[in-house]
Amino acid sequence: MRNKQPQVILFQDDEIALGYEYDQVPVKLSKDIIIKSIDYDYDKLKEEGVSFVGTTEPSNNSVYFKHPYKKDTYVQDTKNEDYYLKEKVEIFKKIGQQLGAKKILTKVLSLQSEKITTEINADGSVKVVKAEVGVTTIEQKKNESSYEIEDTYELLSNFDLDKNIEDVRLLINDCNLNHESELISLIDARDSKNSGTTLKTRKVKSELTSEYNHLLDISLSLSHPVFNISSSFKKNIEKIQTLKIEIEYTF
């Protein structure tokens, strides 16, 4: 499973899962979705080293998303965008800390909420037919303290910037964040081996929900009535949140 892990797992009874394995499918599913047997495959996946994060143990009709930033880890659909936001922000803060940041200021720039409506095509696939978008900027939410977080750090005698730069480059790869160009630029700017200069301040912008929204988009076909999916899952895929932040690092 480690060579090509699916983005989404739906657990079903063994008989149903076996039917999907042999392409006896009433619904056209994305190639990134796989149907697994709750009776047999769940234990096998755990034996292979796959972890499952959630509020309950996997059961029939439960949906799990591949963790965007952790290897061999799947997250129950009951964990919404807040879970992924915190996971990604912690990575950004960890990188800043390892690069020697004395202060890290995190601000939300905007929050976009998109409510979508779907319909079923003749071939059984699901498509979006309507989207309603609303945007909230930081100015509209400036009185809410949760939209700004400031952390301060003190460098100790064992701080080793060169070693830490090597470590964070590996971390970027392990967390599948090679698309975060501004974050990679930050790491390069703290590497003074070639230039003889080092960065003192930098603002990095990122869309924190992009990976989670991609998972929701992939799993859209699971909203088909043929699947007995939980109401919380259906609500999650009907409402897409896009959160953009700015992180200021001071070294």
CSV table of C-alpha atoms in Angstrom, one decimal:
chain,number,residue,atom,x,y,z
A,1,MET,CA,0.0,0.0,0.0
A,2,ARG,CA,2.9,2.3,0.6
A,3,ASN,CA,3.9,2.4,-3.1
A,4,LYS,CA,0.6,3.9,-4.2
A,5,GLN,CA,-1.7,4.9,-1.4
A,6,PRO,CA,-5.2,6.1,-2.3
A,7,GLN,CA,-6.3,9.6,-1.2
A,8,VAL,CA,-9.6,8.4,0.2
A,9,ILE,CA,-10.7,5.0,1.7
A,10,LEU,CA,-14.3,4.0,2.2
A,11,PHE,CA,-14.8,1.0,4.4
A,12,GLN,CA,-17.7,-1.4,3.4
A,13,ASP,CA,-18.8,-4.9,4.2
A,14,ASP,CA,-16.6,-7.6,2.6
A,15,GLU,CA,-19.1,-8.6,-0.1
A,16,ILE,CA,-19.6,-5.0,-1.3
A,17,ALA,CA,-15.8,-4.3,-1.2
A,18,LEU,CA,-15.1,-7.4,-3.2
A,19,GLY,CA,-17.6,-6.3,-5.9
A,20,TYR,CA,-15.7,-3.0,-6.3
A,21,GLU,CA,-12.5,-4.8,-6.5
A,22,TYR,CA,-13.8,-6.6,-9.6
A,23,ASP,CA,-15.3,-3.4,-11.1
A,24,GLN,CA,-18.9,-4.3,-10.3
A,25,VAL,CA,-19.6,-0.7,-9.5
A,26,PRO,CA,-22.9,1.2,-9.8
A,27,VAL,CA,-21.1,4.5,-9.4
A,28,LYS,CA,-18.2,6.0,-11.3
A,29,LEU,CA,-15.5,6.7,-8.6
A,30,SER,CA,-12.2,8.6,-8.8
A,31,LYS,CA,-9.1,6.5,-9.2
A,32,ASP,CA,-7.9,8.1,-6.0
A,33,ILE,CA,-10.8,6.4,-4.0
A,34,ILE,CA,-10.6,2.8,-2.9
A,35,ILE,CA,-13.2,0.6,-1.3
A,36,LYS,CA,-11.8,-1.6,1.5
A,37,SER,CA,-13.4,-4.4,3.5
A,38,ILE,CA,-13.9,-3.4,7.1
A,39,ASP,CA,-13.9,-7.2,7.9
A,40,TYR,CA,-10.5,-8.0,6.5
A,41,ASP,CA,-8.6,-5.0,5.0
A,42,TYR,CA,-8.7,-2.8,8.1
A,43,ASP,CA,-6.6,-5.3,10.2
A,44,LYS,CA,-4.3,-5.9,7.2
A,45,LEU,CA,-3.6,-2.2,6.7
A,46,LYS,CA,-2.7,-1.8,10.4
A,47,GLU,CA,-0.3,-4.7,10.1
A,48,GLU,CA,1.3,-2.9,7.2
A,49,GLY,CA,2.0,0.1,9.4
A,50,VAL,CA,-1.0,2.3,8.4
A,51,SER,CA,-2.4,4.5,11.2
A,52,PHE,CA,-6.0,5.7,11.5
A,53,VAL,CA,-6.8,8.9,13.3
A,54,GLY,CA,-10.4,9.7,14.4
A,55,THR,CA,-13.0,10.0,17.1
A,56,THR,CA,-13.9,6.3,16.7
A,57,GLU,CA,-12.5,3.1,15.3
A,58,PRO,CA,-13.2,2.5,11.5
A,59,SER,CA,-16.6,0.9,10.9
A,60,ASN,CA,-18.8,0.1,8.0
A,61,ASN,CA,-19.5,3.2,5.7
A,62,SER,CA,-16.7,5.2,7.4
A,63,VAL,CA,-14.6,7.5,5.2
A,64,TYR,CA,-10.9,8.2,5.7
A,65,PHE,CA,-8.7,10.8,4.0
A,66,LYS,CA,-5.0,10.3,3.5
A,67,HIS,CA,-3.2,12.7,5.8
A,68,PRO,CA,-1.6,15.4,3.6
A,69,TYR,CA,1.5,15.9,5.8
A,70,LYS,CA,2.1,12.5,7.5
A,71,LYS,CA,3.1,9.2,5.9
A,72,ASP,CA,1.0,6.1,6.2
A,73,THR,CA,-1.7,8.0,8.1
A,74,TYR,CA,-5.5,8.3,7.4
A,75,VAL,CA,-7.9,10.7,9.1
A,76,GLN,CA,-11.5,10.1,9.7
A,77,ASP,CA,-13.9,12.4,7.9
A,78,THR,CA,-15.3,13.6,11.2
A,79,LYS,CA,-12.1,15.7,11.5
A,80,ASN,CA,-13.0,18.9,9.6
A,81,GLU,CA,-10.8,21.6,8.2
A,82,ASP,CA,-9.8,22.9,11.7
A,83,TYR,CA,-7.8,19.7,12.3
A,84,TYR,CA,-5.8,20.2,9.1
A,85,LEU,CA,-5.3,23.9,9.7
A,86,LYS,CA,-3.7,23.2,13.1
A,87,GLU,CA,-1.5,20.5,11.6
A,88,LYS,CA,-0.2,22.7,8.8
A,89,VAL,CA,0.3,25.8,11.0
A,90,GLU,CA,2.4,23.7,13.4
A,91,ILE,CA,4.6,22.6,10.6
A,92,PHE,CA,5.1,26.3,9.5
A,93,LYS,CA,5.9,27.2,13.1
A,94,LYS,CA,8.3,24.3,13.6
A,95,ILE,CA,10.2,25.3,10.4
A,96,GLY,CA,10.5,28.9,11.6
A,97,GLN,CA,11.7,27.7,15.0
A,98,GLN,CA,14.3,25.4,13.5
A,99,LEU,CA,15.5,28.3,11.3
A,100,GLY,CA,16.1,30.4,14.4
A,101,ALA,CA,13.1,32.6,14.5
A,102,LYS,CA,12.8,34.7,17.7
A,103,LYS,CA,9.2,35.7,16.9
A,104,ILE,CA,6.5,34.1,14.7
A,105,LEU,CA,3.3,36.1,14.1
A,106,THR,CA,0.4,34.3,12.4
A,107,LYS,CA,-2.5,36.3,10.9
A,108,VAL,CA,-5.5,35.3,8.9
A,109,LEU,CA,-6.0,37.4,5.8
A,110,SER,CA,-9.3,36.0,4.5
A,111,LEU,CA,-11.8,33.2,4.9
A,112,GLN,CA,-13.8,32.2,1.9
A,113,SER,CA,-16.8,29.9,2.3
A,114,GLU,CA,-18.2,28.1,-0.7
A,115,LYS,CA,-21.5,26.2,-0.6
A,116,ILE,CA,-21.9,23.8,-3.5
A,117,THR,CA,-24.9,22.0,-4.9
A,118,THR,CA,-24.5,18.7,-6.9
A,119,GLU,CA,-26.4,16.5,-9.2
A,120,ILE,CA,-26.0,13.0,-10.6
A,121,ASN,CA,-25.1,12.4,-14.2
A,122,ALA,CA,-26.6,9.6,-16.3
A,123,ASP,CA,-23.4,7.6,-15.9
A,124,GLY,CA,-23.7,7.8,-12.1
A,125,SER,CA,-21.0,10.4,-11.6
A,126,VAL,CA,-21.5,13.4,-9.4
A,127,LYS,CA,-20.9,17.0,-10.6
A,128,VAL,CA,-21.1,20.5,-9.1
A,129,VAL,CA,-24.0,22.5,-10.6
A,130,LYS,CA,-24.0,25.5,-8.3
A,131,ALA,CA,-21.5,27.3,-6.0
A,132,GLU,CA,-22.2,30.3,-3.7
A,133,VAL,CA,-19.2,32.1,-2.5
A,134,GLY,CA,-18.8,34.5,0.5
A,135,VAL,CA,-15.5,36.1,1.5
A,136,THR,CA,-14.6,37.5,5.0
A,137,THR,CA,-11.4,39.6,5.2
A,138,ILE,CA,-9.3,40.1,8.3
A,139,GLU,CA,-10.6,43.7,8.6
A,140,GLN,CA,-14.1,42.4,9.1
A,141,LYS,CA,-12.8,40.1,11.9
A,142,LYS,CA,-10.2,42.3,13.4
A,143,ASN,CA,-11.7,42.2,16.9
A,144,GLU,CA,-11.5,38.4,17.1
A,145,SER,CA,-8.3,37.5,18.9
A,146,SER,CA,-8.3,34.0,17.4
A,147,TYR,CA,-7.3,35.5,14.1
A,148,GLU,CA,-3.8,36.5,15.4
A,149,ILE,CA,-1.2,34.3,17.2
A,150,GLU,CA,2.2,35.4,18.3
A,151,ASP,CA,5.0,33.1,19.5
A,152,THR,CA,8.4,34.1,20.8
A,153,TYR,CA,11.5,31.9,21.2
A,154,GLU,CA,15.0,32.1,22.7
A,155,LEU,CA,18.0,30.6,21.0
A,156,LEU,CA,20.0,28.3,23.2
A,157,SER,CA,23.7,27.3,23.0
A,158,ASN,CA,23.0,24.1,21.1
A,159,PHE,CA,21.3,25.8,18.2
A,160,ASP,CA,22.9,24.7,14.9
A,161,LEU,CA,21.4,26.6,11.9
A,162,ASP,CA,23.3,24.6,9.2
A,163,LYS,CA,22.1,21.3,10.6
A,164,ASN,CA,18.6,22.6,11.1
A,165,ILE,CA,18.4,23.8,7.5
A,166,GLU,CA,19.2,20.3,6.3
A,167,ASP,CA,16.5,19.0,8.6
A,168,VAL,CA,13.8,21.3,7.5
A,169,ARG,CA,14.5,20.6,3.8
A,170,LEU,CA,13.9,16.9,4.6
A,171,LEU,CA,10.8,17.9,6.6
A,172,ILE,CA,9.4,19.8,3.6
A,173,ASN,CA,9.7,16.7,1.5
A,174,ASP,CA,8.3,14.3,4.2
A,175,CYS,CA,5.3,16.6,4.6
A,176,ASN,CA,4.6,16.9,0.9
A,177,LEU,CA,5.0,20.7,1.0
A,178,ASN,CA,7.3,21.1,-2.0
A,179,HIS,CA,4.6,23.3,-3.6
A,180,GLU,CA,4.9,25.9,-0.8
A,181,SER,CA,7.4,28.1,-2.8
A,182,GLU,CA,7.4,30.9,-0.3
A,183,LEU,CA,8.3,28.5,2.5
A,184,ILE,CA,11.1,27.0,0.5
A,185,SER,CA,12.3,30.6,-0.3
A,186,LEU,CA,12.4,31.3,3.4
A,187,ILE,CA,14.7,28.3,4.0
A,188,ASP,CA,17.0,29.3,1.1
A,189,ALA,CA,17.2,32.9,2.5
A,190,ARG,CA,18.4,31.6,5.9
A,191,ASP,CA,21.2,29.6,4.3
A,192,SER,CA,24.2,32.0,4.3
A,193,LYS,CA,26.8,29.5,3.1
A,194,ASN,CA,26.9,31.0,-0.5
A,195,SER,CA,25.8,34.6,0.0
A,196,GLY,CA,27.4,35.4,3.3
A,197,THR,CA,24.2,37.1,4.3
A,198,THR,CA,21.2,35.9,6.3
A,199,LEU,CA,17.5,36.9,6.4
A,200,LYS,CA,16.2,38.9,9.4
A,201,THR,CA,12.5,39.2,8.6
A,202,ARG,CA,10.1,37.5,6.1
A,203,LYS,CA,6.4,37.3,5.5
A,204,VAL,CA,5.1,34.1,4.1
A,205,LYS,CA,1.5,33.7,2.7
A,206,SER,CA,-0.2,30.3,2.3
A,207,GLU,CA,-3.6,28.9,1.6
A,208,LEU,CA,-3.9,26.5,4.5
A,209,THR,CA,-7.0,24.6,3.4
A,210,SER,CA,-5.8,23.6,-0.2
A,211,GLU,CA,-4.8,20.0,0.6
A,212,TYR,CA,-8.0,19.3,2.6
A,213,ASN,CA,-10.2,20.9,-0.1
A,214,HIS,CA,-8.5,18.7,-2.7
A,215,LEU,CA,-9.5,15.6,-0.6
A,216,LEU,CA,-13.1,16.8,-0.4
A,217,ASP,CA,-13.2,17.4,-4.2
A,218,ILE,CA,-11.9,13.8,-4.8
A,219,SER,CA,-14.5,12.3,-2.5
A,220,LEU,CA,-17.4,14.2,-4.1
A,221,SER,CA,-18.7,11.0,-5.8
A,222,LEU,CA,-19.2,9.4,-2.4
A,223,SER,CA,-22.2,11.7,-1.9
A,224,HIS,CA,-24.1,9.4,-4.3
A,225,PRO,CA,-27.2,7.9,-2.6
A,226,VAL,CA,-25.9,4.4,-3.3
A,227,PHE,CA,-23.4,5.0,-0.4
A,228,ASN,CA,-24.8,5.2,3.1
A,229,ILE,CA,-22.4,7.9,4.2
A,230,SER,CA,-22.8,9.9,7.5
A,231,SER,CA,-24.6,13.2,7.4
A,232,SER,CA,-21.5,14.9,8.8
A,233,PHE,CA,-19.5,13.8,5.7
A,234,LYS,CA,-22.2,15.1,3.4
A,235,LYS,CA,-22.2,18.5,5.2
A,236,ASN,CA,-18.4,18.7,4.9
A,237,ILE,CA,-18.3,18.2,1.1
A,238,GLU,CA,-21.2,20.7,0.6
A,239,LYS,CA,-19.2,23.5,2.3
A,240,ILE,CA,-15.7,24.3,1.1
A,241,GLN,CA,-13.6,26.7,3.3
A,242,THR,CA,-10.6,28.5,1.9
A,243,LEU,CA,-8.4,30.1,4.6
A,244,LYS,CA,-5.4,32.3,3.6
A,245,ILE,CA,-2.9,33.3,6.2
A,246,GLU,CA,0.3,35.4,6.6
A,247,ILE,CA,3.1,34.3,8.8
A,248,GLU,CA,5.8,36.8,9.7
A,249,TYR,CA,9.1,35.4,10.9
A,250,THR,CA,11.6,37.6,12.8
A,251,PHE,CA,15.1,36.2,13.3
